[in-house]
PDB file of C-alpha atoms and ligand atoms in Angstrom:
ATOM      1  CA  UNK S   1      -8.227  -7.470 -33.172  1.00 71.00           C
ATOM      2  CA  UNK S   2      -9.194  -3.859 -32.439  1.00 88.00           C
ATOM      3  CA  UNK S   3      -5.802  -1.202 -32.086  1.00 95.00           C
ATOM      4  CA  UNK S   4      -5.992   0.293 -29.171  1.00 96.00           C
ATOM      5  CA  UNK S   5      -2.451   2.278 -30.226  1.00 98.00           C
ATOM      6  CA  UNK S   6      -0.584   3.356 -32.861  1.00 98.00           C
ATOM      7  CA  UNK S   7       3.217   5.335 -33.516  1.00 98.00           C
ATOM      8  CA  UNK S   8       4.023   6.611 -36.778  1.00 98.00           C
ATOM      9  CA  UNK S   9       7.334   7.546 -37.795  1.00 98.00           C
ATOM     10  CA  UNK S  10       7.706   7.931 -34.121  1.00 98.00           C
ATOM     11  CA  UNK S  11      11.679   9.595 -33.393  1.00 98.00           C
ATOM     12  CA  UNK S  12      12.866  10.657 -29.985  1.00 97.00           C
ATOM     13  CA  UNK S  13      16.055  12.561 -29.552  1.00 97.00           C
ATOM     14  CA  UNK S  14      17.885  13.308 -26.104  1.00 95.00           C
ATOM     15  CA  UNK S  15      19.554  16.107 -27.434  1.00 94.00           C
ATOM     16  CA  UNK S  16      21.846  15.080 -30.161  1.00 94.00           C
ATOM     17  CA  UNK S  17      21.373  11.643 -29.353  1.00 96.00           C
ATOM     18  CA  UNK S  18      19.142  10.434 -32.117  1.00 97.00           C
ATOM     19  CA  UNK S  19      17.481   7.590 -29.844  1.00 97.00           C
ATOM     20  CA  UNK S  20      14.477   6.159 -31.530  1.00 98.00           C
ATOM     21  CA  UNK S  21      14.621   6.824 -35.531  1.00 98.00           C
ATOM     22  CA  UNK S  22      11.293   6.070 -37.829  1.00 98.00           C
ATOM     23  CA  UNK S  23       9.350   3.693 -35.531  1.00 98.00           C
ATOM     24  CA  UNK S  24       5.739   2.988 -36.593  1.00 98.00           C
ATOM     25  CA  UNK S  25       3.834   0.180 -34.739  1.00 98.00           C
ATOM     26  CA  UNK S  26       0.047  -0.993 -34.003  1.00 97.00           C
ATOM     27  CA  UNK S  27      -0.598  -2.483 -30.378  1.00 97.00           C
ATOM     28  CA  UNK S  28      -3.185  -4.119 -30.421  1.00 93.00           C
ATOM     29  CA  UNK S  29      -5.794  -4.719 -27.486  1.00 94.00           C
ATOM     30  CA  UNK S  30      -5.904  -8.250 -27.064  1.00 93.00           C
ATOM     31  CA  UNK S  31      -2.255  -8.976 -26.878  1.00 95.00           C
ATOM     32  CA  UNK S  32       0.600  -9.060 -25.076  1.00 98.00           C
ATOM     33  CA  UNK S  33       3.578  -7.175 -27.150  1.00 98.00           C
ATOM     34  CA  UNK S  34       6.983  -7.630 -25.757  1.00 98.00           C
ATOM     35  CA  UNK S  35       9.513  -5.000 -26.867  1.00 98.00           C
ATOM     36  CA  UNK S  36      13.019  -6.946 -27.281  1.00 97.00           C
ATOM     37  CA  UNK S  37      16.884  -5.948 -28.232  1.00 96.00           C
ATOM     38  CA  UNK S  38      19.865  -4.961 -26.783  1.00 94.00           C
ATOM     39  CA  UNK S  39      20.595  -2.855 -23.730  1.00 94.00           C
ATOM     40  CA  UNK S  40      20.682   1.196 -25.472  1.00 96.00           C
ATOM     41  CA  UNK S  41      18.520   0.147 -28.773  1.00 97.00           C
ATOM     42  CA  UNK S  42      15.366   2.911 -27.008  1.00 97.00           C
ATOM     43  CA  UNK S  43      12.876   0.011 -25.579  1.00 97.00           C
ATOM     44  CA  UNK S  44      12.834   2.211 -23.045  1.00 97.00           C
ATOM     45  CA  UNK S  45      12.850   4.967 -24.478  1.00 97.00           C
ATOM     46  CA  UNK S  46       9.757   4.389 -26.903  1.00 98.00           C
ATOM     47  CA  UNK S  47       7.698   2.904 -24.268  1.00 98.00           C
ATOM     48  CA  UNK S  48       8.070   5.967 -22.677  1.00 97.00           C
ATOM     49  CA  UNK S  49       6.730   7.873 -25.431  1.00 97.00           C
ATOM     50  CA  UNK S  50       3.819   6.128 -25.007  1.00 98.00           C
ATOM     51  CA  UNK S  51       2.665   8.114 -22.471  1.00 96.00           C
ATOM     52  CA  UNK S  52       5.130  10.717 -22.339  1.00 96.00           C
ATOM     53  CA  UNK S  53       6.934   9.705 -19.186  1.00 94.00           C
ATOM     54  CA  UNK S  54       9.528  11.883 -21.639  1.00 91.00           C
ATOM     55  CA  UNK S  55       7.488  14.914 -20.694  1.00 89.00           C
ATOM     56  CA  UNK S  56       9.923  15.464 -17.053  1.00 87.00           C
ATOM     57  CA  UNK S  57      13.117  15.083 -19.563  1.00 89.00           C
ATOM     58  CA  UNK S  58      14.050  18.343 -20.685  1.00 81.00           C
ATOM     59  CA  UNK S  59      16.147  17.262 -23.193  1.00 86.00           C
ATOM     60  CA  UNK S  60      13.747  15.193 -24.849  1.00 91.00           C
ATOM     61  CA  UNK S  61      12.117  15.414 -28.186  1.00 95.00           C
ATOM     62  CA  UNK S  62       9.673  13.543 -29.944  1.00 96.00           C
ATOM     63  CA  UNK S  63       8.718  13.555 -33.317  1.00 97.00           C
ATOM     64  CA  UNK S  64       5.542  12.050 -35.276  1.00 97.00           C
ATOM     65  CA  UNK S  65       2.360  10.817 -33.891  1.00 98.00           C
ATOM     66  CA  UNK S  66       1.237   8.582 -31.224  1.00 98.00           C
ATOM     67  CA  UNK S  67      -2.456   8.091 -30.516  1.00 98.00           C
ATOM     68  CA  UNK S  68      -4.733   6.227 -28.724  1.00 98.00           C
ATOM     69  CA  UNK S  69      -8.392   5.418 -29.390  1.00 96.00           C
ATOM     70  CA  UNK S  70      -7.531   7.585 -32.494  1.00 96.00           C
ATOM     71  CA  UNK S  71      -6.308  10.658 -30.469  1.00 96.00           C
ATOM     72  CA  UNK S  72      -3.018  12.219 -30.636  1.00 97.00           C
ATOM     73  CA  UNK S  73      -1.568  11.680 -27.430  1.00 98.00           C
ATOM     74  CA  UNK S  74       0.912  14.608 -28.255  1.00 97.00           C
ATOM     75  CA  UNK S  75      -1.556  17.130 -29.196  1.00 96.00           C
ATOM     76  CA  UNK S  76      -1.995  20.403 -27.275  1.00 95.00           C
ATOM     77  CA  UNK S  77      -5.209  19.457 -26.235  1.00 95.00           C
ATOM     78  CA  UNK S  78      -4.188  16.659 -24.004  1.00 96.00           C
ATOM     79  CA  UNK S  79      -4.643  15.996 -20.759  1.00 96.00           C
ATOM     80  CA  UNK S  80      -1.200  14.336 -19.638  1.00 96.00           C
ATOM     81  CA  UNK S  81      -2.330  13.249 -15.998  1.00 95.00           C
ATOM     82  CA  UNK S  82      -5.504  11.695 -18.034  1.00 96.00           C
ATOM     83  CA  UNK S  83      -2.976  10.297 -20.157  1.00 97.00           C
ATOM     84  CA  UNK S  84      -1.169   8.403 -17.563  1.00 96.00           C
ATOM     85  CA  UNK S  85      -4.049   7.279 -16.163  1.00 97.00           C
ATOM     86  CA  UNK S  86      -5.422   5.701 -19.225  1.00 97.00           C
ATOM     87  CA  UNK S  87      -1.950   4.235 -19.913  1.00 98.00           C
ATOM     88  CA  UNK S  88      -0.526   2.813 -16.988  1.00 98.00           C
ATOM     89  CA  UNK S  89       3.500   1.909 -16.394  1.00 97.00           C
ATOM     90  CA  UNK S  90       5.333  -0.304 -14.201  1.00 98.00           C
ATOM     91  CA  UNK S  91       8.893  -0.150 -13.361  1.00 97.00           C
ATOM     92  CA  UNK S  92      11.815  -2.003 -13.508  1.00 97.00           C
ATOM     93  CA  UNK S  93      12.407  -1.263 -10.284  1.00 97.00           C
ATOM     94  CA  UNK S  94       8.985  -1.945  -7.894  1.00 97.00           C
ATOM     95  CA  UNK S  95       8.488   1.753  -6.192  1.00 97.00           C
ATOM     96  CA  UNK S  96       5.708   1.706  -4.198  1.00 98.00           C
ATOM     97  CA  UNK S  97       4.780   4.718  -2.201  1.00 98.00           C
ATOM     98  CA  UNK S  98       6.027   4.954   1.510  1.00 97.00           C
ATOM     99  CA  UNK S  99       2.523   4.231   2.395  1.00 98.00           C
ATOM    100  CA  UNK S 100       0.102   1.729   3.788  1.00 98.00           C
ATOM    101  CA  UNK S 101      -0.561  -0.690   1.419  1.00 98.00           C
ATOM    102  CA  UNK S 102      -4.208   0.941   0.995  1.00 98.00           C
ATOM    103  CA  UNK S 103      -2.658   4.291   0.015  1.00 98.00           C
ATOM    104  CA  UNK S 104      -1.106   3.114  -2.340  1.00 98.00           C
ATOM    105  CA  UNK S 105      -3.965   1.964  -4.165  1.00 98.00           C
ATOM    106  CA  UNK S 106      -6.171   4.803  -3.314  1.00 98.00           C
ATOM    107  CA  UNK S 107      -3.970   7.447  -4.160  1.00 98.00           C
ATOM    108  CA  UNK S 108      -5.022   7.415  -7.705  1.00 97.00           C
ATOM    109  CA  UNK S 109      -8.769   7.244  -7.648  1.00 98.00           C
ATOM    110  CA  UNK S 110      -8.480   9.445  -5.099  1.00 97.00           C
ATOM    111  CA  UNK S 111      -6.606  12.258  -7.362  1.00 95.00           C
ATOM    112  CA  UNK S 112      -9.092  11.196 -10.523  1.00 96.00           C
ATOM    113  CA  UNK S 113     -12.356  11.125  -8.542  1.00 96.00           C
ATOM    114  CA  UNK S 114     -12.873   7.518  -9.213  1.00 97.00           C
ATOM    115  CA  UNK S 115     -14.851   6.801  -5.605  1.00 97.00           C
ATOM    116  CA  UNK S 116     -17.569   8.996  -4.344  1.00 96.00           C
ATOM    117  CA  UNK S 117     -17.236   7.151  -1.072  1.00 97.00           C
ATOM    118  CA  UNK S 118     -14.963   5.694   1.820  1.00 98.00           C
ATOM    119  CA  UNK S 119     -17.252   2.348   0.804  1.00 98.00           C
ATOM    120  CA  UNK S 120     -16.384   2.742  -2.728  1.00 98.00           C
ATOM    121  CA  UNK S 121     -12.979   3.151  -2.241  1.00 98.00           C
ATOM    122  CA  UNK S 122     -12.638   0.315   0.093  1.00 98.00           C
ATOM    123  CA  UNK S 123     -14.347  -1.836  -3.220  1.00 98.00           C
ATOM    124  CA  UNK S 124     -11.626  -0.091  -5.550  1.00 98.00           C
ATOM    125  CA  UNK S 125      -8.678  -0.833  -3.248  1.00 98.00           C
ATOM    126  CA  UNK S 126     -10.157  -4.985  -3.308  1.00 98.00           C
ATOM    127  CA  UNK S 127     -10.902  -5.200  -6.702  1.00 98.00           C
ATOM    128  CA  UNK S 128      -7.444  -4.022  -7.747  1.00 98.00           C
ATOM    129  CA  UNK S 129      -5.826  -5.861  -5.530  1.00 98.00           C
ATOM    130  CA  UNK S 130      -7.383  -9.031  -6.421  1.00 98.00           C
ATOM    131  CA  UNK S 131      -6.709  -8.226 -10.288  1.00 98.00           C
ATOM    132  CA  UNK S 132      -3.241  -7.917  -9.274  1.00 98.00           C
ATOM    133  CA  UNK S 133      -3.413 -11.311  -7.404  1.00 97.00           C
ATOM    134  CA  UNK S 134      -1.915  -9.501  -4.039  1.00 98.00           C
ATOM    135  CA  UNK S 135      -5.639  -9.599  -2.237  1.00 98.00           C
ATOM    136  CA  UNK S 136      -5.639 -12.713  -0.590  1.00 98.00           C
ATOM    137  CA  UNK S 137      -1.906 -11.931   0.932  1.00 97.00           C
ATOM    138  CA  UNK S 138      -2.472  -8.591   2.443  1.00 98.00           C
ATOM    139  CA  UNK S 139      -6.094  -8.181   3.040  1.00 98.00           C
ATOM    140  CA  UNK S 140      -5.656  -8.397   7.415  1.00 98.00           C
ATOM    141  CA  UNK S 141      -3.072  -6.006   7.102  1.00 98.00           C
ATOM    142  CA  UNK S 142      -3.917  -3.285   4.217  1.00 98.00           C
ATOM    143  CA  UNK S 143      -2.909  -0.515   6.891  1.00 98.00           C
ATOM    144  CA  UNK S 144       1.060  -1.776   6.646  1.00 98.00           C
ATOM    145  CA  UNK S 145       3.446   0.064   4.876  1.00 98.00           C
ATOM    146  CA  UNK S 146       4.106  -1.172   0.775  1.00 98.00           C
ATOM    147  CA  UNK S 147       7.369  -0.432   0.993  1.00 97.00           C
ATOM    148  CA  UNK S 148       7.566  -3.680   3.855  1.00 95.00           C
ATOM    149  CA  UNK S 149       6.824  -6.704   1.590  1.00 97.00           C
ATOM    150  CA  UNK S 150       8.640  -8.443  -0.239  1.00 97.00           C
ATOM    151  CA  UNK S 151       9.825  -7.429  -3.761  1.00 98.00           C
ATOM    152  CA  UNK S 152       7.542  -9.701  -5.774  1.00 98.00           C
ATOM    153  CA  UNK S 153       4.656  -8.493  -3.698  1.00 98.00           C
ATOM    154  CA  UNK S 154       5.649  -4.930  -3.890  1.00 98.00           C
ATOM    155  CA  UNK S 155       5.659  -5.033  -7.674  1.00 98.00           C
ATOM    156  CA  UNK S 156       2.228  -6.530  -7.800  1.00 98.00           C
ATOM    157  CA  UNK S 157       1.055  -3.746  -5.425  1.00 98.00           C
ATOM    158  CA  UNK S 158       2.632  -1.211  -8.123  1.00 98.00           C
ATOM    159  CA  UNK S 159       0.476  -3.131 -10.665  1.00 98.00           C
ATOM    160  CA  UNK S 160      -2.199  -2.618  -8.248  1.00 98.00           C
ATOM    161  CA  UNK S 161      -1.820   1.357  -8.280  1.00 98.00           C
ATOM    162  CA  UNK S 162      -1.895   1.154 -12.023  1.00 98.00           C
ATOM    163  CA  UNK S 163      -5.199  -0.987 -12.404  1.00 98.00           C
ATOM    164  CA  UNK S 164      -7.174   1.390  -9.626  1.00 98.00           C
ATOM    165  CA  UNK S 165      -7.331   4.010 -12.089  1.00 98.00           C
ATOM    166  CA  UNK S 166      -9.090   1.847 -14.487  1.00 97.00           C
ATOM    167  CA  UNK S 167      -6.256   2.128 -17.171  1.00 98.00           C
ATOM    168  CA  UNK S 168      -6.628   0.886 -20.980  1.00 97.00           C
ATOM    169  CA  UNK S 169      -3.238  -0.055 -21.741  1.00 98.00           C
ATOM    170  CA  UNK S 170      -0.287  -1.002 -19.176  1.00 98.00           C
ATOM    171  CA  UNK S 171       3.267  -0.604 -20.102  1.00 98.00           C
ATOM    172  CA  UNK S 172       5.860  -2.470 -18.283  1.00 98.00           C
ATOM    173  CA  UNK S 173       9.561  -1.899 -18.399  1.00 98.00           C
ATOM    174  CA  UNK S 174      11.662  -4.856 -17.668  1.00 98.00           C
ATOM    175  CA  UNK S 175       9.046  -5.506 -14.667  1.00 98.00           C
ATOM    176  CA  UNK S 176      10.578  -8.841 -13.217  1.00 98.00           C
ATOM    177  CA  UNK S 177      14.405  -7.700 -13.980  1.00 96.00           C
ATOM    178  CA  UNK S 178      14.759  -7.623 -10.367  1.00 96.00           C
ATOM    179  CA  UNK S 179      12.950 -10.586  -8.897  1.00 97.00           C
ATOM    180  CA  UNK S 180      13.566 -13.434  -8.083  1.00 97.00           C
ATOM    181  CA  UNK S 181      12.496 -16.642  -9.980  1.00 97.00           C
ATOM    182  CA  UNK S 182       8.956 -17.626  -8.284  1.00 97.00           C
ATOM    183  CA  UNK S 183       8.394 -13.926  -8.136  1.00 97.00           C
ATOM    184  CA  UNK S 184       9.030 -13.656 -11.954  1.00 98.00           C
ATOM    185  CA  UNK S 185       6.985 -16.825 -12.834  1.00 98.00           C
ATOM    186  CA  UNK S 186       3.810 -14.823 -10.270  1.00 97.00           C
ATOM    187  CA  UNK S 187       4.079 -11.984 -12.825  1.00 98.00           C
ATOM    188  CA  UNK S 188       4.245 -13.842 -15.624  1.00 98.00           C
ATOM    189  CA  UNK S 189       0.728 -15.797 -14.467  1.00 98.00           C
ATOM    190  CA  UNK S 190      -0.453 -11.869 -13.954  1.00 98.00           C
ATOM    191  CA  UNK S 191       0.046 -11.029 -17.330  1.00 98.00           C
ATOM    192  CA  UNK S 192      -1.364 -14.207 -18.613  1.00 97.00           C
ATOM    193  CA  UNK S 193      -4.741 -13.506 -16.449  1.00 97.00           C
ATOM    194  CA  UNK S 194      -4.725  -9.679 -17.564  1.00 97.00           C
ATOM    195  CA  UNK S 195      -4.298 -10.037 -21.133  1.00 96.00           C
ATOM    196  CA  UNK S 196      -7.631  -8.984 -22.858  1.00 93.00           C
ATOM    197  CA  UNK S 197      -8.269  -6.475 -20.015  1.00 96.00           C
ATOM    198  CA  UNK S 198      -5.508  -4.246 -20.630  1.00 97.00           C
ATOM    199  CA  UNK S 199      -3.622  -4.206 -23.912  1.00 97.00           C
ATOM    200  CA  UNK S 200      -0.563  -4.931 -22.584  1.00 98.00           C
ATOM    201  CA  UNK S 201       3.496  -4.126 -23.356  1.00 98.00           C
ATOM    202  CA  UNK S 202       7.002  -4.899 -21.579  1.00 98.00           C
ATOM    203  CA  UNK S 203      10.306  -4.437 -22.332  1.00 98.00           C
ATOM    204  CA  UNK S 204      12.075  -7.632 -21.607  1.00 96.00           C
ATOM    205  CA  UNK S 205      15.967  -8.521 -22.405  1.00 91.00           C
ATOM    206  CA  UNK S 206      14.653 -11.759 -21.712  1.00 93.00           C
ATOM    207  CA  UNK S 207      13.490 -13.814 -24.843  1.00 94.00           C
ATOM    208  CA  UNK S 208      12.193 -16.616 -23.081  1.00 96.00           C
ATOM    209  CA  UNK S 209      10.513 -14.652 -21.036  1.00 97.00           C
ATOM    210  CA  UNK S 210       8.643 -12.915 -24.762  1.00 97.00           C
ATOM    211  CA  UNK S 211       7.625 -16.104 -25.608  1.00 97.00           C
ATOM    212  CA  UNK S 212       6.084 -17.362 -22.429  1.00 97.00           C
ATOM    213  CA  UNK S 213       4.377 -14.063 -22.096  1.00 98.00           C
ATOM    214  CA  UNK S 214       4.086 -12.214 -25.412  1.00 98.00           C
ATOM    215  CA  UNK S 215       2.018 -12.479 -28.886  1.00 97.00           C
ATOM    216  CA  UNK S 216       3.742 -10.042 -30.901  1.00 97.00           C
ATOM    217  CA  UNK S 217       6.778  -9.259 -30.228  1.00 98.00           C
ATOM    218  CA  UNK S 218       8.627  -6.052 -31.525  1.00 98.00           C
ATOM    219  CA  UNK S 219      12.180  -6.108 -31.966  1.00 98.00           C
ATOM    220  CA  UNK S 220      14.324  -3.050 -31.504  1.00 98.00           C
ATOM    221  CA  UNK S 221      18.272  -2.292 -33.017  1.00 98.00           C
ATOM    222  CA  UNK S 222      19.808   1.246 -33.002  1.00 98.00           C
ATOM    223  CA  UNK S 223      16.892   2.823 -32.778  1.00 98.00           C
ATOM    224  CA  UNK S 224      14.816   1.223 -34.970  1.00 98.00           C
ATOM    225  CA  UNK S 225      12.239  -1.110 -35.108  1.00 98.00           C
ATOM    226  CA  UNK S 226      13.360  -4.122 -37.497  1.00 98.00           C
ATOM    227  CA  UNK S 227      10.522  -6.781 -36.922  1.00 97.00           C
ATOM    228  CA  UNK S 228       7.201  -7.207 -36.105  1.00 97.00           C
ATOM    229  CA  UNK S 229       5.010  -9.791 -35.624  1.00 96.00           C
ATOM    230  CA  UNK S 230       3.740 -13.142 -33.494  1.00 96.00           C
ATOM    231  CA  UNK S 231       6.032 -14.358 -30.762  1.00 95.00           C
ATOM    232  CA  UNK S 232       7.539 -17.049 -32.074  1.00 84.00           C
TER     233      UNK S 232
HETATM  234  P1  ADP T   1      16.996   0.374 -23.798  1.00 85.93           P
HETATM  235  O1  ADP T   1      15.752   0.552 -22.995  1.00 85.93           O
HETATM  236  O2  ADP T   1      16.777  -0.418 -25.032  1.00 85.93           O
HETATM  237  O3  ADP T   1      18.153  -0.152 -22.989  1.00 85.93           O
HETATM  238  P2  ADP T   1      17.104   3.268 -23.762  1.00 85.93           P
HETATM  239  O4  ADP T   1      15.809   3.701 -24.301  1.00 85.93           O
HETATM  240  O5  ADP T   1      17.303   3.305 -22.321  1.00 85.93           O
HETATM  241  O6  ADP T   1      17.457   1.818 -24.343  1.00 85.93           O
HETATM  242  O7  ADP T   1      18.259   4.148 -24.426  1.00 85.93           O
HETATM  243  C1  ADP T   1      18.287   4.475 -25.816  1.00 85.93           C
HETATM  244  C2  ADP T   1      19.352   5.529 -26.072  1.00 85.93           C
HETATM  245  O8  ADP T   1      18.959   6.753 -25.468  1.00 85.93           O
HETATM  246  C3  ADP T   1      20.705   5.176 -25.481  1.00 85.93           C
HETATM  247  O9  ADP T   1      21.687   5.691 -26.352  1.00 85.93           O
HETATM  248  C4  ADP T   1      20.708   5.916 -24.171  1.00 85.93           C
HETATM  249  O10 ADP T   1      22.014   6.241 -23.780  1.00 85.93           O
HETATM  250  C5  ADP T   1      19.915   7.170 -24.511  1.00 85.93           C
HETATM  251  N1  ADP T   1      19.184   7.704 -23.347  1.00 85.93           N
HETATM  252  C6  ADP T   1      18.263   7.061 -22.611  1.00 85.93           C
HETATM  253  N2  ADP T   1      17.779   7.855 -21.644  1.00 85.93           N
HETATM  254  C7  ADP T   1      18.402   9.041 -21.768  1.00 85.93           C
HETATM  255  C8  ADP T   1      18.341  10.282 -21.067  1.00 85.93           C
HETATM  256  N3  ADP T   1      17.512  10.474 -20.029  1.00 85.93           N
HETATM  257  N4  ADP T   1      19.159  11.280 -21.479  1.00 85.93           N
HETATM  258  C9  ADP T   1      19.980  11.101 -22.501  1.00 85.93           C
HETATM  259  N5  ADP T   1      20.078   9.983 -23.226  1.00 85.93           N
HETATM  260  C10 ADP T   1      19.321   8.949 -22.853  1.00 85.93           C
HETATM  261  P1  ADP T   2      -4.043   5.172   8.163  1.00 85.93           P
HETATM  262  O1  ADP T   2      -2.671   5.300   7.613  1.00 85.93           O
HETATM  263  O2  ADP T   2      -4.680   6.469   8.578  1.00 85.93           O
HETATM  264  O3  ADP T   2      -4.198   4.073   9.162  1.00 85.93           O
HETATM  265  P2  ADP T   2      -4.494   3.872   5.687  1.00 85.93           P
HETATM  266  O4  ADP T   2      -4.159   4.803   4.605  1.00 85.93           O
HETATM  267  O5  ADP T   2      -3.528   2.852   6.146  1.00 85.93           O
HETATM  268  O6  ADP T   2      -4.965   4.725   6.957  1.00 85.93           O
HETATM  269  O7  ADP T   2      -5.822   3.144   5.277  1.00 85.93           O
HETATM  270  C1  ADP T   2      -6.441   2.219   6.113  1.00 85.93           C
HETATM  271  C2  ADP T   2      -7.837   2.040   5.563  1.00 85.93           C
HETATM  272  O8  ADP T   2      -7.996   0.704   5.114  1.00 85.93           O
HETATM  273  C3  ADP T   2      -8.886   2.310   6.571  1.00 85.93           C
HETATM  274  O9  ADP T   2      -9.535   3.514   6.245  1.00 85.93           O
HETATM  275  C4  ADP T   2      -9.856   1.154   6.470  1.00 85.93           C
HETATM  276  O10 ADP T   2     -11.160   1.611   6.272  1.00 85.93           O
HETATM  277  C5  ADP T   2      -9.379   0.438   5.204  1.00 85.93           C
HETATM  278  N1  ADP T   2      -9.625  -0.990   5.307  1.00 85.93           N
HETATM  279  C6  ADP T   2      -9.311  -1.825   6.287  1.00 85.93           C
HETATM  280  N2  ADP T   2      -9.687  -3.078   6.029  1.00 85.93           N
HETATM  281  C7  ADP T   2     -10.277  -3.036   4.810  1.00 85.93           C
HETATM  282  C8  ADP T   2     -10.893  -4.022   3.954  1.00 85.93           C
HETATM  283  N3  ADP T   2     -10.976  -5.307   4.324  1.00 85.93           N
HETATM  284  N4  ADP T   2     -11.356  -3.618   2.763  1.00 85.93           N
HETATM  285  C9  ADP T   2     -11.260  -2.358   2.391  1.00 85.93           C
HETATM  286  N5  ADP T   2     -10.717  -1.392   3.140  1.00 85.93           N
HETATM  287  C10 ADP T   2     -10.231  -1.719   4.346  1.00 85.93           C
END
């Protein structure tokens, strides 16, 4: 399957703290990668390498190469807010903008350019939301605030934002950590139907939740990455 990106001998440091040592690791398009391991192993950390969410830490530093399509994300020559466009992220914790539900899907294109009309945008703002399965719940009331639903809803609206900007790989960092069960299980059925779309990754503590979702999974200790392979 074609690699959409790569790390090699990828190390991040906080200052002294020496948080991701060595890693080198393919994702590939058509999976689903889940990123496993304790709490403080740098799941987090390295996923946020991937498109240097890092940047806004002063104290980070990251060493070795990163690309994607082939280009180093890291090199002088990129452009970061192209960057995290083309590589999306979702939070742990769903943070929708304290805006109408429309906003928050337009916000993007509208920043990248994506629609060169109010009808285009309208088509952007539906076709995201139905990717992220929230469509059919919130399309007589698209003017209400995101912040108002409920937390499941909210986080597909945040997946939402992500997909408007047409993105080529999402990241998501223990997405479902706080949801509820039948709110997990909705994600879960997102991934599923976005897998091929989007090469996908998220940081789960959850193992079960690796193998329902998940591939390849990527194991993390101390820093380091110390297996790779199918989800087993
Ligand atoms: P995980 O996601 O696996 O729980 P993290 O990536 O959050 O792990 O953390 C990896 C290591 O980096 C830990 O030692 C953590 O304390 C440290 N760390 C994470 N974020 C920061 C930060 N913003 N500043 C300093 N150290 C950090
Ligand atoms: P405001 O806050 O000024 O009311 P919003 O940012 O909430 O505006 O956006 C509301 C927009 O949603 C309107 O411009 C309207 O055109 C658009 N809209 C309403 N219904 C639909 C629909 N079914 N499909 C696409 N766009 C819609």
């Amino acid at each position: 399957a074609p690699i959409k990106m790569t790390a090699r001998d990828v190390h991040v440091y906080y200052g002294a703290t020496h948080a991701i040592k060595g890693v080198s690791i393919d994702i590939d398009m058509d999976h689903v990668t889940a990123f496993i391991g304790p709490s403080g192993c740098g799941k987090s950390t390295f996923l946020r390498t991937m498109n240097r969410m890092n940047d806004t830490i002063a104290a980070a530093r990251v060493e070795g190469q990163i690309t994607l399509d082939g280009e180093d994300i890291y090199a002088p020559s990129m452009d970061v807010v192209q960057l995290r466009a083309r590589v999306g992220m979702v939070f742990q914790k769903p943070n929708p903008f304290p805006k109408s539900i429309y906003e928050n899907v337009a916000y993007g294109p509208r920043i990248h350019g994506l629609a060169a009309s109010k009808a285009d945008m309208d088509q952007i703002v539906e076709r995201s939301l139905k990717r992220a399965g929230l469509w059919e719940e919130v399309k007589d009331r698209l003017t209400d605030s995101g912040t108002a639903m409920s937390g499941g809803q909210q986080q597909r609206l945040c997946i939402a934002r992500a997909i408007a900007v047409d993105p080529e790989v999402i990241l998501m960092d223990e997405p479902c950590s706080a949801l509820d069960p039948i709110a997990t299980a909705k994600i879960e059925e997102l991934i599923h139907e976005l897998r091929g779309n989007y090469a996908i990754v998220i940081v789960t503590h959850n193992m079960q939740q690796a193998a329902r979702v998940s591939q390849r999974t990527a194991f993390f200790h101390l820093g380091n990455l110390v297996e790779y392979g199918v989800t087993s």
